[in-house]
Amino acid sequence: MTDPEPDDTLPDYVHGLLDASAYPQPTDTVELVQTHISYVFLAGDAVYKTKKPVDFGFIQQLDAETRERFCHAEVRLNRRLAPDVYLDVVRIVRRDGSFTVEAEGDSDAAADEVVEHAVKMRRLPDDRTLDRLLSADDVPESLLNRIVERLVEFHDSAEVVANDRDFAGAVAERAWWEREYGEAEGFIGGTWREQDAATMRTFADETIEQEAVLFDQRLAAGRVVEGHGDLQAKHVYVLDRHGDELAIVDCVEFNDWFHFRYLDAGYDVAFLAMDLEALGRPDLGDEFAGRYIAAAADETMGVLQPLHRALRAFVRGKVESIGAGAPEVPKEQRDELARSAARYFRLAAEYGERRAAPSLVVLAGLSGTGKTLIGATLAGRIGAAPVSSDVVRRELAEAEGISTAMWQQYASGAYSPEMTQRTYEGMRERAAAHLATGRPVVLDATHGRAADREAAVKVAEAAGVPAVIAELRLSDD
């Protein structure tokens, strides 16, 4: 068992649960891990998590009833992405002067004192988290696709937030950021460098102001859902060698405010993309976001990715700064949390420093050369709107009742010359509209005709922004 701090820094029951005899299953050793809001006990094949009685503003769980309610919420919500991991909510009781972990309702002793409730989980292998796989250079080739497939399905089936602008529109976005910044101001000059704080403040303020209409549009379009809220790499378990068996754990259960669990799906995507970059793999972070944007056919998610990633990095900096100041956390862990917090705050500022000015990227190349993935990946990186010919063509065809499943008749139906011309015209109209709002744009189409490439460049000239044509090529192999 581990207990590196003096005895008076931890609750009595925590000391009691460091005794292997406190558990119903055979356990040789017990390891205690702390976060800023939880005590986590690793006991053999099981994990037990209790809630700390804390109030940080964004989370308030001082009373026992609230902590018990959060335990039940944690089990219910996490079963959405890890159904076989979250087993039960159990009681921790004081019996004859010692502490015991037991299932709800299986005690006959009238004198038992329930001192806390815990979430009981199946213990997963420590070396199969995404962050561990990254450090071991052992990421399955198909893993990003598997994660994207799971998350797209998860978000598509999630509860959609009602079109309430005060809860999740531009008004709520501004209010959330003001509250969060105010709660983190005390870290400026400590874990948060003054220059990084100023850069982040300017970037967030300007982007929220510029894209106010877009926040409301995405809410109205059903893009704000009951998501995960804490999609870090260490919360993604890859339980097989190919990435087919995934368990995504530790969603936010303690707060029903906007930006925690109820959020734009882009925030979930941004969280993992940001975390992969923080772990030294910005290429994987960008590719993950690009694969999601392409799979979801979400034309405006990329526009907000720089802000979403910056705000997720800011949140990690804030949370780890709180942990760095928790006296019950071992000093070595506090010091590492302080260093980590500073790195996250720095990354948040970097997203603001590298934001792209309005511009037009015209992708060209044969079908199958990767234009959609590369275009969506670039869009998420620079905050652009990826306008795809496939999406525009499908929307035009569906509006007229034309099937798009006609590759065997390539020059007819949805792929007739007339429909292709209308598709390109529709793409250019969308590009012009995005550029008018100050957004970069990526046009994703074969652009096989010189006339179509020239027409795209004229859209950029009319908007007074630079344009570049990028042709993608693959070898015959």
Tab-separated table of C-alpha atoms in Angstrom:
chain	number	residue	atom	x	y	z
A	1	MET	CA	0.000	0.000	0.000
A	2	THR	CA	1.071	3.589	-0.516
A	3	ASP	CA	0.607	6.495	1.833
A	4	PRO	CA	3.496	8.923	1.419
A	5	GLU	CA	1.866	11.795	3.307
A	6	PRO	CA	1.577	12.305	7.085
A	7	ASP	CA	-1.369	10.523	8.687
A	8	ASP	CA	-3.355	13.693	9.390
A	9	THR	CA	-3.637	14.732	5.720
A	10	LEU	CA	-6.060	11.988	4.687
A	11	PRO	CA	-9.507	11.030	5.994
A	12	ASP	CA	-9.676	8.047	8.344
A	13	TYR	CA	-11.533	5.906	5.833
A	14	VAL	CA	-8.798	6.454	3.248
A	15	HIS	CA	-6.240	5.032	5.646
A	16	GLY	CA	-8.649	2.196	6.369
A	17	LEU	CA	-8.994	1.315	2.707
A	18	LEU	CA	-5.238	0.987	2.343
A	19	ASP	CA	-5.631	-2.267	4.285
A	20	ALA	CA	-6.159	-5.197	1.912
A	21	SER	CA	-8.563	-6.854	4.352
A	22	ALA	CA	-11.076	-4.056	3.742
A	23	TYR	CA	-12.060	-5.538	0.372
A	24	PRO	CA	-14.398	-8.435	-0.419
A	25	GLN	CA	-12.072	-9.952	-3.035
A	26	PRO	CA	-8.572	-11.330	-2.296
A	27	THR	CA	-6.111	-8.453	-2.567
A	28	ASP	CA	-2.401	-8.540	-1.835
A	29	THR	CA	-1.734	-4.815	-2.024
A	30	VAL	CA	-3.690	-1.594	-2.333
A	31	GLU	CA	-2.412	1.462	-4.173
A	32	LEU	CA	-3.826	4.931	-3.632
A	33	VAL	CA	-3.924	7.420	-6.508
A	34	GLN	CA	-5.296	10.935	-6.035
A	35	THR	CA	-6.791	13.514	-8.341
A	36	HIS	CA	-7.975	16.954	-7.272
A	37	ILE	CA	-11.512	15.566	-6.790
A	38	SER	CA	-11.108	11.841	-6.078
A	39	TYR	CA	-9.356	9.115	-4.124
A	40	VAL	CA	-8.758	6.048	-6.300
A	41	PHE	CA	-7.917	2.683	-4.729
A	42	LEU	CA	-6.352	0.004	-6.927
A	43	ALA	CA	-7.194	-3.271	-5.208
A	44	GLY	CA	-6.335	-6.371	-7.201
A	45	ASP	CA	-8.668	-6.736	-10.179
A	46	ALA	CA	-10.978	-3.972	-8.951
A	47	VAL	CA	-10.810	-0.197	-8.679
A	48	TYR	CA	-12.768	1.859	-6.157
A	49	LYS	CA	-13.164	5.619	-6.533
A	50	THR	CA	-14.510	7.963	-3.864
A	51	LYS	CA	-15.230	11.668	-4.171
A	52	LYS	CA	-13.332	14.279	-2.178
A	53	PRO	CA	-15.449	16.843	-0.294
A	54	VAL	CA	-14.350	19.859	-2.349
A	55	ASP	CA	-15.788	23.045	-3.818
A	56	PHE	CA	-13.902	24.525	-6.772
A	57	GLY	CA	-16.815	26.510	-8.184
A	58	PHE	CA	-17.182	24.327	-11.275
A	59	ILE	CA	-17.582	21.318	-8.975
A	60	GLN	CA	-19.242	21.330	-5.579
A	61	GLN	CA	-19.466	18.030	-3.702
A	62	LEU	CA	-19.063	18.992	-0.073
A	63	ASP	CA	-22.030	17.007	1.259
A	64	ALA	CA	-22.273	13.213	1.339
A	65	GLU	CA	-25.592	13.126	-0.534
A	66	THR	CA	-24.102	14.975	-3.491
A	67	ARG	CA	-21.075	12.694	-3.576
A	68	GLU	CA	-23.319	9.612	-3.583
A	69	ARG	CA	-25.431	11.088	-6.386
A	70	PHE	CA	-22.297	11.788	-8.423
A	71	CYS	CA	-21.192	8.170	-7.935
A	72	HIS	CA	-24.441	6.893	-9.447
A	73	ALA	CA	-24.173	9.428	-12.278
A	74	GLU	CA	-20.598	8.325	-12.990
A	75	VAL	CA	-21.643	4.692	-13.407
A	76	ARG	CA	-24.667	5.506	-15.562
A	77	LEU	CA	-22.904	7.946	-17.867
A	78	ASN	CA	-19.661	6.036	-18.317
A	79	ARG	CA	-21.481	2.895	-19.321
A	80	ARG	CA	-22.199	4.675	-22.621
A	81	LEU	CA	-18.584	4.238	-23.764
A	82	ALA	CA	-17.343	1.585	-21.331
A	83	PRO	CA	-20.340	-0.645	-20.541
A	84	ASP	CA	-18.323	-3.526	-19.082
A	85	VAL	CA	-16.054	-1.420	-16.869
A	86	TYR	CA	-18.377	0.422	-14.500
A	87	LEU	CA	-19.851	-2.224	-12.203
A	88	ASP	CA	-21.702	-0.668	-9.266
A	89	VAL	CA	-21.922	1.945	-6.534
A	90	VAL	CA	-20.866	0.427	-3.207
A	91	ARG	CA	-20.843	1.551	0.412
A	92	ILE	CA	-17.843	2.082	2.629
A	93	VAL	CA	-18.798	1.310	6.211
A	94	ARG	CA	-17.131	1.567	9.574
A	95	ARG	CA	-17.613	-1.734	11.408
A	96	ASP	CA	-16.143	-2.521	14.827
A	97	GLY	CA	-13.579	0.215	14.452
A	98	SER	CA	-12.397	-0.800	10.960
A	99	PHE	CA	-13.485	0.088	7.454
A	100	THR	CA	-15.044	-2.285	4.928
A	101	VAL	CA	-15.977	-1.998	1.268
A	102	GLU	CA	-19.147	-3.881	0.440
A	103	ALA	CA	-21.969	-3.943	-2.121
A	104	GLU	CA	-25.035	-1.848	-1.451
A	105	GLY	CA	-27.451	-3.492	0.974
A	106	ASP	CA	-25.559	-6.689	1.801
A	107	SER	CA	-24.781	-5.813	5.419
A	108	ASP	CA	-26.893	-7.093	8.296
A	109	ALA	CA	-25.127	-5.149	11.006
A	110	ALA	CA	-27.395	-2.432	12.335
A	111	ALA	CA	-24.405	-0.689	13.878
A	112	ASP	CA	-22.624	-0.235	10.542
A	113	GLU	CA	-21.881	3.429	9.826
A	114	VAL	CA	-21.887	4.360	6.149
A	115	VAL	CA	-19.020	6.824	5.827
A	116	GLU	CA	-18.809	7.165	2.038
A	117	HIS	CA	-19.880	5.711	-1.300
A	118	ALA	CA	-17.545	4.514	-4.024
A	119	VAL	CA	-17.714	3.652	-7.703
A	120	LYS	CA	-16.557	0.084	-8.286
A	121	MET	CA	-14.876	-0.619	-11.618
A	122	ARG	CA	-13.169	-3.455	-13.384
A	123	ARG	CA	-9.454	-2.752	-13.391
A	124	LEU	CA	-8.045	-2.282	-16.863
A	125	PRO	CA	-4.406	-2.926	-17.815
A	126	ASP	CA	-2.274	0.133	-17.074
A	127	ASP	CA	-0.145	-0.346	-20.171
A	128	ARG	CA	-3.086	-0.237	-22.617
A	129	THR	CA	-3.993	3.440	-22.329
A	130	LEU	CA	-3.460	5.545	-25.422
A	131	ASP	CA	-0.832	7.724	-23.735
A	132	ARG	CA	1.157	4.614	-22.702
A	133	LEU	CA	0.900	3.179	-26.205
A	134	LEU	CA	2.213	6.465	-27.593
A	135	SER	CA	5.214	6.440	-25.279
A	136	ALA	CA	5.928	2.828	-26.288
A	137	ASP	CA	5.460	3.652	-29.992
A	138	ASP	CA	2.862	0.889	-30.133
A	139	VAL	CA	-0.223	2.579	-31.576
A	140	PRO	CA	-2.197	0.227	-33.861
A	141	GLU	CA	-2.351	1.527	-37.426
A	142	SER	CA	-6.137	1.524	-37.527
A	143	LEU	CA	-6.656	2.972	-34.043
A	144	LEU	CA	-7.584	6.529	-35.015
A	145	ASN	CA	-10.254	5.212	-37.355
A	146	ARG	CA	-11.636	2.991	-34.597
A	147	ILE	CA	-11.803	5.864	-32.117
A	148	VAL	CA	-13.470	8.112	-34.700
A	149	GLU	CA	-16.049	5.444	-35.547
A	150	ARG	CA	-16.886	5.015	-31.865
A	151	LEU	CA	-17.138	8.745	-31.204
A	152	VAL	CA	-19.201	9.569	-34.288
A	153	GLU	CA	-21.674	6.873	-33.286
A	154	PHE	CA	-21.595	8.102	-29.680
A	155	HIS	CA	-22.290	11.717	-30.613
A	156	ASP	CA	-24.948	10.758	-33.166
A	157	SER	CA	-26.879	8.808	-30.509
A	158	ALA	CA	-26.281	11.286	-27.681
A	159	GLU	CA	-28.933	13.553	-26.226
A	160	VAL	CA	-29.107	16.749	-28.285
A	161	VAL	CA	-29.197	19.978	-26.305
A	162	ALA	CA	-32.327	22.025	-26.851
A	163	ASN	CA	-31.934	25.171	-28.933
A	164	ASP	CA	-31.483	27.423	-25.904
A	165	ARG	CA	-28.955	30.132	-26.706
A	166	ASP	CA	-28.707	31.195	-23.083
A	167	PHE	CA	-27.575	27.667	-22.192
A	168	ALA	CA	-25.262	26.785	-25.073
A	169	GLY	CA	-25.124	29.555	-27.675
A	170	ALA	CA	-22.804	32.522	-28.037
A	171	VAL	CA	-24.133	34.089	-24.840
A	172	ALA	CA	-23.301	30.965	-22.859
A	173	GLU	CA	-19.897	30.696	-24.548
A	174	ARG	CA	-18.968	34.189	-23.420
A	175	ALA	CA	-20.296	33.621	-19.890
A	176	TRP	CA	-18.416	30.325	-19.538
A	177	TRP	CA	-15.143	31.847	-20.659
A	178	GLU	CA	-15.502	34.864	-18.359
A	179	ARG	CA	-16.219	32.580	-15.395
A	180	GLU	CA	-13.362	30.216	-16.220
A	181	TYR	CA	-10.872	33.048	-16.754
A	182	GLY	CA	-11.902	34.634	-13.470
A	183	GLU	CA	-11.399	31.353	-11.601
A	184	ALA	CA	-7.940	30.912	-13.155
A	185	GLU	CA	-6.669	34.481	-12.749
A	186	GLY	CA	-5.008	33.555	-9.471
A	187	PHE	CA	-2.606	31.282	-11.345
A	188	ILE	CA	-1.221	34.167	-13.462
A	189	GLY	CA	2.389	34.723	-12.489
A	190	GLY	CA	2.598	31.171	-11.152
A	191	THR	CA	1.762	28.213	-13.342
A	192	TRP	CA	0.298	30.628	-15.934
A	193	ARG	CA	2.810	33.045	-17.445
A	194	GLU	CA	1.498	36.579	-17.840
A	195	GLN	CA	2.226	36.629	-21.590
A	196	ASP	CA	0.492	33.292	-22.133
A	197	ALA	CA	-2.547	34.493	-20.183
A	198	ALA	CA	-2.728	37.701	-22.223
A	199	THR	CA	-2.420	35.821	-25.530
A	200	MET	CA	-5.075	33.338	-24.547
A	201	ARG	CA	-7.427	36.056	-23.329
A	202	THR	CA	-7.148	38.021	-26.577
A	203	PHE	CA	-7.537	34.941	-28.774
A	204	ALA	CA	-10.617	33.658	-26.931
A	205	ASP	CA	-12.292	37.075	-26.729
A	206	GLU	CA	-11.768	37.841	-30.420
A	207	THR	CA	-12.817	34.412	-31.683
A	208	ILE	CA	-15.959	34.248	-29.564
A	209	GLU	CA	-16.917	37.698	-30.813
A	210	GLN	CA	-16.157	36.909	-34.468
A	211	GLU	CA	-17.952	33.543	-34.487
A	212	ALA	CA	-20.936	34.443	-32.300
A	213	VAL	CA	-23.374	33.577	-35.093
A	214	LEU	CA	-21.675	30.224	-35.671
A	215	PHE	CA	-22.075	29.177	-32.042
A	216	ASP	CA	-25.808	29.775	-32.333
A	217	GLN	CA	-25.972	28.011	-35.710
A	218	ARG	CA	-24.245	24.882	-34.424
A	219	LEU	CA	-26.592	24.766	-31.446
A	220	ALA	CA	-29.623	25.043	-33.731
A	221	ALA	CA	-28.193	22.332	-36.005
A	222	GLY	CA	-27.976	19.811	-33.141
A	223	ARG	CA	-24.175	19.858	-32.852
A	224	VAL	CA	-24.323	20.471	-29.074
A	225	VAL	CA	-24.842	17.160	-27.293
A	226	GLU	CA	-24.362	15.306	-24.024
A	227	GLY	CA	-20.814	14.221	-24.720
A	228	HIS	CA	-17.846	12.962	-22.726
A	229	GLY	CA	-16.215	16.169	-21.549
A	230	ASP	CA	-12.800	14.838	-20.475
A	231	LEU	CA	-11.483	12.951	-23.482
A	232	GLN	CA	-7.823	12.622	-22.531
A	233	ALA	CA	-5.514	10.011	-24.048
A	234	LYS	CA	-5.161	8.312	-20.665
A	235	HIS	CA	-8.923	7.716	-20.636
A	236	VAL	CA	-8.832	5.724	-23.893
A	237	TYR	CA	-8.039	2.041	-23.301
A	238	VAL	CA	-7.046	-0.109	-26.261
A	239	LEU	CA	-7.686	-3.633	-25.047
A	240	ASP	CA	-6.521	-5.588	-28.087
A	241	ARG	CA	-3.627	-5.420	-30.526
A	242	HIS	CA	-5.640	-3.968	-33.398
A	243	GLY	CA	-7.718	-1.269	-31.701
A	244	ASP	CA	-11.028	-3.039	-32.176
A	245	GLU	CA	-11.786	-3.316	-28.441
A	246	LEU	CA	-11.968	0.139	-26.905
A	247	ALA	CA	-13.073	1.409	-23.509
A	248	ILE	CA	-13.330	5.173	-23.048
A	249	VAL	CA	-13.677	6.053	-19.364
A	250	ASP	CA	-13.912	8.953	-16.896
A	251	CYS	CA	-16.456	11.256	-18.512
A	252	VAL	CA	-17.597	14.344	-16.619
A	253	GLU	CA	-20.441	13.441	-14.263
A	254	PHE	CA	-20.255	16.202	-11.664
A	255	ASN	CA	-21.592	19.158	-13.625
A	256	ASP	CA	-24.505	19.668	-16.015
A	257	TRP	CA	-23.356	23.096	-17.135
A	258	PHE	CA	-22.494	23.871	-20.722
A	259	HIS	CA	-18.849	23.104	-21.564
A	260	PHE	CA	-18.519	20.228	-19.119
A	261	ARG	CA	-20.516	17.225	-20.346
A	262	TYR	CA	-23.027	19.156	-22.447
A	263	LEU	CA	-20.910	20.622	-25.207
A	264	ASP	CA	-20.321	21.057	-28.894
A	265	ALA	CA	-19.099	17.689	-30.196
A	266	GLY	CA	-16.088	19.602	-31.477
A	267	TYR	CA	-14.903	20.073	-27.900
A	268	ASP	CA	-14.655	16.307	-27.376
A	269	VAL	CA	-12.692	16.028	-30.615
A	270	ALA	CA	-10.512	18.995	-29.682
A	271	PHE	CA	-9.733	17.583	-26.241
A	272	LEU	CA	-8.133	14.414	-27.587
A	273	ALA	CA	-6.466	16.247	-30.482
A	274	MET	CA	-4.980	18.734	-28.018
A	275	ASP	CA	-3.869	16.012	-25.627
A	276	LEU	CA	-2.147	14.071	-28.397
A	277	GLU	CA	-0.264	17.249	-29.278
A	278	ALA	CA	0.633	17.804	-25.632
A	279	LEU	CA	2.041	14.272	-25.614
A	280	GLY	CA	4.324	15.129	-28.518
A	281	ARG	CA	2.214	13.855	-31.422
A	282	PRO	CA	0.549	16.861	-33.073
A	283	ASP	CA	0.430	14.839	-36.298
A	284	LEU	CA	-1.841	12.241	-34.692
A	285	GLY	CA	-3.932	14.945	-33.040
A	286	ASP	CA	-4.497	16.696	-36.347
A	287	GLU	CA	-5.205	13.442	-38.164
A	288	PHE	CA	-7.673	12.314	-35.508
A	289	ALA	CA	-9.612	15.570	-35.790
A	290	GLY	CA	-9.447	15.422	-39.583
A	291	ARG	CA	-10.801	11.888	-39.674
A	292	TYR	CA	-13.661	12.892	-37.380
A	293	ILE	CA	-14.539	16.026	-39.365
A	294	ALA	CA	-14.517	14.028	-42.607
A	295	ALA	CA	-16.552	11.148	-41.168
A	296	ALA	CA	-19.115	13.499	-39.638
A	297	ALA	CA	-19.228	15.695	-42.772
A	298	ASP	CA	-19.138	18.685	-40.416
A	299	GLU	CA	-18.300	21.785	-42.446
A	300	THR	CA	-17.886	24.194	-39.534
A	301	MET	CA	-16.292	22.057	-36.809
A	302	GLY	CA	-12.831	22.846	-38.174
A	303	VAL	CA	-13.494	26.594	-37.939
A	304	LEU	CA	-13.707	26.354	-34.150
A	305	GLN	CA	-11.015	23.710	-33.606
A	306	PRO	CA	-8.198	26.167	-32.716
A	307	LEU	CA	-10.416	27.832	-30.095
A	308	HIS	CA	-11.797	24.509	-28.870
A	309	ARG	CA	-8.298	23.065	-28.513
A	310	ALA	CA	-7.014	26.202	-26.787
A	311	LEU	CA	-9.872	26.138	-24.288
A	312	ARG	CA	-9.348	22.428	-23.588
A	313	ALA	CA	-5.625	23.084	-22.977
A	314	PHE	CA	-6.573	25.994	-20.726
A	315	VAL	CA	-8.911	23.734	-18.721
A	316	ARG	CA	-6.123	21.173	-18.232
A	317	GLY	CA	-3.805	23.946	-17.093
A	318	LYS	CA	-6.391	25.160	-14.610
A	319	VAL	CA	-7.209	21.697	-13.248
A	320	GLU	CA	-3.576	20.713	-12.830
A	321	SER	CA	-2.856	24.048	-11.150
A	322	ILE	CA	-5.561	23.204	-8.616
A	323	GLY	CA	-3.971	19.803	-8.043
A	324	ALA	CA	-0.572	21.434	-7.619
A	325	GLY	CA	-1.977	23.368	-4.672
A	326	ALA	CA	-3.724	20.453	-2.937
A	327	PRO	CA	-1.907	19.803	0.369
A	328	GLU	CA	-3.023	16.172	0.617
A	329	VAL	CA	-1.309	15.336	-2.701
A	330	PRO	CA	2.331	14.171	-2.317
A	331	LYS	CA	4.861	16.942	-2.963
A	332	GLU	CA	6.542	15.173	-5.883
A	333	GLN	CA	3.163	14.811	-7.571
A	334	ARG	CA	2.294	18.466	-6.846
A	335	ASP	CA	5.548	19.617	-8.442
A	336	GLU	CA	4.881	17.574	-11.573
A	337	LEU	CA	1.329	18.926	-11.739
A	338	ALA	CA	2.686	22.478	-11.618
A	339	ARG	CA	5.072	21.776	-14.488
A	340	SER	CA	2.332	20.093	-16.482
A	341	ALA	CA	-0.062	22.987	-15.862
A	342	ALA	CA	2.472	25.453	-17.245
A	343	ARG	CA	2.898	23.321	-20.379
A	344	TYR	CA	-0.857	23.190	-20.970
A	345	PHE	CA	-1.219	26.963	-20.481
A	346	ARG	CA	1.649	27.485	-22.962
A	347	LEU	CA	-0.025	25.200	-25.509
A	348	ALA	CA	-3.297	27.111	-25.128
A	349	ALA	CA	-1.470	30.311	-26.045
A	350	GLU	CA	0.222	28.625	-29.005
A	351	TYR	CA	-3.148	27.876	-30.588
A	352	GLY	CA	-3.849	31.587	-30.515
A	353	GLU	CA	-0.429	32.491	-31.875
A	354	ARG	CA	-0.690	30.263	-34.934
A	355	ARG	CA	-4.255	30.974	-36.018
A	356	ALA	CA	-4.540	31.457	-39.777
A	357	ALA	CA	-5.713	34.551	-41.629
A	358	PRO	CA	-8.533	34.224	-44.196
A	359	SER	CA	-7.269	32.347	-47.238
A	360	LEU	CA	-8.361	29.718	-49.761
A	361	VAL	CA	-6.749	26.329	-50.288
A	362	VAL	CA	-7.910	24.609	-53.483
A	363	LEU	CA	-7.260	20.869	-53.386
A	364	ALA	CA	-7.001	18.991	-56.674
A	365	GLY	CA	-6.257	15.424	-57.663
A	366	LEU	CA	-7.793	12.153	-58.715
A	367	SER	CA	-10.408	10.429	-56.588
A	368	GLY	CA	-8.822	8.336	-53.853
A	369	THR	CA	-5.703	10.446	-53.375
A	370	GLY	CA	-6.772	11.529	-49.871
A	371	LYS	CA	-8.126	15.018	-50.510
A	372	THR	CA	-11.019	14.759	-48.043
A	373	LEU	CA	-8.880	13.538	-45.153
A	374	ILE	CA	-6.053	15.978	-45.824
A	375	GLY	CA	-8.477	18.846	-46.326
A	376	ALA	CA	-10.332	18.117	-43.089
A	377	THR	CA	-7.055	17.654	-41.201
A	378	LEU	CA	-5.741	20.982	-42.468
A	379	ALA	CA	-9.050	22.655	-41.651
A	380	GLY	CA	-8.885	21.548	-38.019
A	381	ARG	CA	-5.291	22.694	-37.771
A	382	ILE	CA	-5.779	26.242	-39.101
A	383	GLY	CA	-9.442	26.865	-38.256
A	384	ALA	CA	-10.828	26.556	-41.774
A	385	ALA	CA	-14.134	25.429	-43.238
A	386	PRO	CA	-13.617	22.302	-45.387
A	387	VAL	CA	-16.090	22.494	-48.272
A	388	SER	CA	-16.369	19.044	-49.834
A	389	SER	CA	-17.716	18.264	-53.295
A	390	ASP	CA	-19.040	14.940	-51.966
A	391	VAL	CA	-21.123	16.710	-49.319
A	392	VAL	CA	-22.400	19.446	-51.623
A	393	ARG	CA	-23.217	16.923	-54.375
A	394	ARG	CA	-25.064	14.664	-51.920
A	395	GLU	CA	-27.134	17.540	-50.560
A	396	LEU	CA	-28.076	18.691	-54.061
A	397	ALA	CA	-28.966	15.155	-55.112
A	398	GLU	CA	-31.013	14.425	-52.012
A	399	ALA	CA	-32.950	17.650	-52.519
A	400	GLU	CA	-33.938	16.378	-55.965
A	401	GLY	CA	-34.419	12.731	-55.039
A	402	ILE	CA	-31.380	11.551	-57.018
A	403	SER	CA	-29.364	8.590	-55.738
A	404	THR	CA	-25.652	9.187	-55.208
A	405	ALA	CA	-24.910	5.441	-55.345
A	406	MET	CA	-24.249	5.476	-59.082
A	407	TRP	CA	-20.495	5.024	-59.474
A	408	GLN	CA	-21.136	2.384	-62.141
A	409	GLN	CA	-22.870	5.109	-64.172
A	410	TYR	CA	-20.370	7.799	-63.415
A	411	ALA	CA	-21.509	10.342	-66.000
A	412	SER	CA	-25.205	10.208	-65.127
A	413	GLY	CA	-27.510	10.997	-62.227
A	414	ALA	CA	-25.709	12.670	-59.349
A	415	TYR	CA	-22.500	12.622	-61.395
A	416	SER	CA	-23.870	14.062	-64.617
A	417	PRO	CA	-21.994	17.041	-66.112
A	418	GLU	CA	-24.863	19.327	-65.117
A	419	MET	CA	-24.832	18.110	-61.498
A	420	THR	CA	-21.045	18.388	-61.363
A	421	GLN	CA	-21.219	21.982	-62.583
A	422	ARG	CA	-23.842	22.824	-59.970
A	423	THR	CA	-21.729	21.115	-57.316
A	424	TYR	CA	-18.699	23.262	-58.105
A	425	GLU	CA	-20.817	26.398	-58.215
A	426	GLY	CA	-22.338	25.497	-54.853
A	427	MET	CA	-18.893	24.932	-53.387
A	428	ARG	CA	-17.684	28.319	-54.574
A	429	GLU	CA	-20.774	30.023	-53.139
A	430	ARG	CA	-20.119	28.431	-49.770
A	431	ALA	CA	-16.446	29.380	-49.935
A	432	ALA	CA	-17.344	33.007	-50.632
A	433	ALA	CA	-19.734	33.054	-47.670
A	434	HIS	CA	-17.108	31.645	-45.318
A	435	LEU	CA	-14.434	34.025	-46.547
A	436	ALA	CA	-16.803	36.947	-46.001
A	437	THR	CA	-16.905	36.083	-42.290
A	438	GLY	CA	-13.101	36.040	-42.082
A	439	ARG	CA	-12.591	32.267	-42.131
A	440	PRO	CA	-10.004	30.291	-44.102
A	441	VAL	CA	-11.534	27.769	-46.522
A	442	VAL	CA	-10.374	24.446	-47.958
A	443	LEU	CA	-12.091	23.376	-51.207
A	444	ASP	CA	-12.056	19.580	-51.570
A	445	ALA	CA	-12.730	18.354	-55.118
A	446	THR	CA	-10.876	16.821	-58.056
A	447	HIS	CA	-10.702	20.241	-59.774
A	448	GLY	CA	-9.650	18.415	-62.909
A	449	ARG	CA	-10.627	21.245	-65.257
A	450	ALA	CA	-8.528	24.372	-65.472
A	451	ALA	CA	-11.734	26.438	-65.629
A	452	ASP	CA	-12.824	25.145	-62.212
A	453	ARG	CA	-9.445	25.910	-60.680
A	454	GLU	CA	-9.464	29.394	-62.165
A	455	ALA	CA	-13.005	30.024	-60.927
A	456	ALA	CA	-11.982	29.001	-57.410
A	457	VAL	CA	-9.020	31.390	-57.423
A	458	LYS	CA	-11.329	34.205	-58.547
A	459	VAL	CA	-13.419	33.631	-55.403
A	460	ALA	CA	-10.315	34.335	-53.334
A	461	GLU	CA	-9.423	37.380	-55.448
A	462	ALA	CA	-12.927	38.787	-54.975
A	463	ALA	CA	-12.573	38.374	-51.217
A	464	GLY	CA	-9.107	39.920	-51.228
A	465	VAL	CA	-7.414	36.865	-49.723
A	466	PRO	CA	-4.537	34.687	-50.940
A	467	ALA	CA	-5.157	31.347	-52.646
A	468	VAL	CA	-3.075	28.255	-53.231
A	469	ILE	CA	-3.782	25.220	-55.412
A	470	ALA	CA	-2.464	21.926	-54.048
A	471	GLU	CA	-2.585	18.825	-56.235
A	472	LEU	CA	-2.435	15.462	-54.489
A	473	ARG	CA	-0.750	12.613	-56.306
A	474	LEU	CA	-0.161	8.941	-55.514
A	475	SER	CA	2.096	6.443	-57.202
A	476	ASP	CA	0.471	3.625	-59.157
A	477	ASP	CA	1.321	1.264	-56.284
